[in-house]
Amino acid sequence: MADFDFGAAVRWSRLDPQKTLSRRPDRELPIIGNLVEAGQELLLDTCVYLDGLQGRAPEAVADLLDIRQVNHSTVAIQELMHTVGVLKPKHPGTAEAMKQIGTMIEDMPPHRVFAADPDVLGRAALLSGMLCRLQGYNHDSRLRALQDCVLFLQAQKLGCSVLTGNISDFDYLLQLIPTGRVLMYRPIQI
């Protein structure tokens, strides 16, 4: 198990701009277009799975998943299982949603599922705390920010790019850590 170096993390936190971040225009962000190409391995944000199930992922996402090595994070498993937990048992669509989420999780090859180590978890907690303070996130957004930070730093450590439809939050993370690797897409509005 990797050690966590508190002093190194605190020194690393000097990237704090100490001001609220502004969302940048799309033209300045790594948003995928209609044509995709081979490249770095991907680590999927939870929204990729959910957008795929709900028919909101653009065709370029499916194309990208076909040509790149796809990896999965235990963060996504947690968030998908949280979704299962909040589904109303008596709702008519619950059984089908649970079946689809279960199939997605079971289809993740075990050798392509990665858990964050203590260093990533510690730095992600620090980064999410800074992000919550800078952006004034309320209590409901804080757990989501923590999970996004874990995924972002986990991908960086693995040498992957995060694939996400969460443009706003990952734009802020890229402003704080420009060396991060993210590919973004705009979900289809249904």
C-alpha positions in Angstrom: 0.0 0.0 0.0 1.3 3.4 -0.9 2.0 6.0 1.8 0.5 9.4 2.0 2.9 12.3 2.4 1.0 15.1 4.2 3.9 17.6 3.7 4.1 17.0 0.0 0.3 17.3 -0.4 0.3 20.6 1.5 3.2 21.9 -0.7 1.4 20.7 -3.7 -1.7 22.7 -2.6 0.1 26.0 -3.4 -1.7 25.8 -6.8 -4.6 27.5 -4.9 -5.5 30.7 -6.9 -7.5 32.0 -3.8 -10.2 33.3 -6.0 -13.4 31.9 -7.6 -12.9 30.2 -10.9 -14.9 31.2 -14.0 -16.1 28.7 -16.5 -14.1 29.0 -19.8 -15.6 29.1 -23.3 -16.0 25.7 -25.0 -13.4 26.6 -27.6 -10.7 26.6 -24.8 -11.7 23.2 -23.6 -10.9 19.6 -24.7 -14.4 18.9 -26.0 -14.5 16.0 -28.5 -16.0 16.7 -31.9 -17.6 14.3 -34.4 -14.3 12.8 -35.4 -12.4 10.9 -32.8 -9.0 9.4 -33.0 -6.8 6.9 -31.2 -4.9 8.1 -28.2 -4.5 7.7 -24.4 -6.4 5.2 -22.4 -9.6 6.4 -20.9 -11.0 6.4 -17.3 -14.7 6.8 -17.4 -16.7 9.3 -15.3 -20.0 7.9 -14.0 -22.0 10.2 -16.3 -20.6 8.3 -19.3 -22.4 5.1 -18.2 -25.6 7.0 -17.3 -25.7 9.1 -20.5 -25.2 5.9 -22.5 -28.1 4.1 -20.7 -30.3 7.2 -21.2 -29.4 7.7 -24.8 -27.8 11.1 -24.1 -24.2 10.2 -25.1 -23.3 11.6 -28.6 -22.2 9.1 -31.2 -18.6 10.3 -30.9 -18.5 8.9 -27.3 -19.4 5.4 -28.7 -16.7 5.8 -31.4 -14.1 6.8 -28.8 -15.0 3.9 -26.6 -14.5 1.6 -29.6 -11.0 2.8 -30.5 -9.5 3.5 -27.1 -8.6 1.3 -24.2 -11.3 1.8 -21.6 -10.7 1.6 -17.8 -13.1 1.9 -14.9 -12.8 3.4 -11.4 -14.2 2.2 -8.2 -15.5 5.7 -8.0 -17.9 5.0 -10.8 -19.0 1.7 -9.2 -19.7 3.6 -6.0 -21.7 6.2 -7.8 -23.6 3.7 -9.9 -24.5 1.7 -6.7 -25.6 4.9 -5.0 -28.0 5.4 -8.0 -29.3 1.9 -7.4 -29.8 2.8 -3.7 -31.9 5.9 -4.4 -34.2 4.2 -6.9 -37.7 3.9 -5.6 -38.4 0.2 -5.2 -42.1 0.5 -6.4 -41.4 2.7 -9.4 -42.2 0.9 -12.6 -38.8 1.6 -14.2 -36.6 0.6 -11.2 -36.2 -3.1 -12.0 -35.0 -2.4 -15.6 -32.7 0.4 -14.4 -31.2 -1.9 -11.8 -30.7 -4.7 -14.4 -29.0 -2.3 -16.8 -26.7 -0.9 -14.1 -25.9 -4.4 -12.8 -25.0 -5.6 -16.3 -22.7 -2.5 -16.8 -20.8 -3.2 -13.6 -20.6 -7.0 -14.2 -19.2 -6.3 -17.7 -16.3 -4.3 -16.4 -13.2 -6.5 -16.9 -11.6 -6.9 -13.4 -8.2 -6.1 -14.7 -9.5 -2.8 -16.0 -11.1 -1.7 -12.7 -8.8 0.5 -10.5 -9.1 1.7 -7.0 -7.4 5.0 -5.8 -4.5 4.7 -3.5 -3.9 6.7 -0.3 -1.9 9.4 -2.1 -4.7 10.0 -4.6 -7.4 9.9 -1.9 -5.5 12.4 0.3 -4.7 14.8 -2.5 -8.2 14.5 -3.9 -9.6 15.5 -0.5 -7.4 18.5 -0.3 -8.2 19.5 -3.9 -11.9 19.1 -3.4 -11.8 21.1 -0.2 -10.1 23.9 -2.2 -12.6 23.6 -5.0 -15.6 23.7 -2.6 -14.2 26.8 -0.9 -13.3 28.6 -4.1 -16.6 27.8 -5.8 -18.8 28.1 -2.8 -20.2 24.5 -3.3 -23.1 23.7 -0.9 -23.2 20.5 1.1 -25.0 18.5 -1.7 -22.1 19.3 -4.2 -19.3 18.5 -1.9 -19.4 14.7 -2.2 -19.7 15.0 -6.0 -16.6 17.3 -6.0 -14.7 14.8 -3.9 -15.5 11.9 -6.3 -14.6 14.1 -9.3 -11.3 15.0 -7.8 -10.5 11.3 -7.0 -11.3 10.3 -10.6 -9.3 13.3 -12.0 -6.1 12.5 -9.9 -6.5 8.7 -10.4 -6.5 9.2 -14.1 -3.5 11.4 -13.9 -1.6 8.8 -11.9 -2.7 6.0 -14.3 -1.7 8.0 -17.4 -5.3 8.1 -18.6 -7.7 10.7 -19.8 -11.0 11.1 -18.0 -13.9 11.0 -20.4 -16.8 13.1 -19.0 -19.9 15.1 -19.9 -19.4 17.1 -16.7 -17.8 20.1 -18.4 -18.1 22.7 -15.7 -16.5 20.8 -12.8 -13.7 19.3 -14.9 -13.0 22.8 -16.4 -12.4 24.0 -12.9 -10.1 21.0 -12.1 -8.1 21.7 -15.3 -7.7 25.3 -14.3 -6.3 24.2 -10.9 -4.1 21.4 -12.5 -3.5 22.2 -16.2 -1.5 19.0 -16.6 -4.6 16.8 -16.0 -6.0 14.9 -18.9 -9.7 15.2 -19.7 -11.8 14.7 -22.8 -15.3 16.3 -22.6 -18.5 15.9 -24.5 -21.8 17.6 -24.5 -24.7 15.3 -23.6 -27.6 15.2 -26.0 -30.6 17.0 -24.6 -33.6 14.8 -24.8 
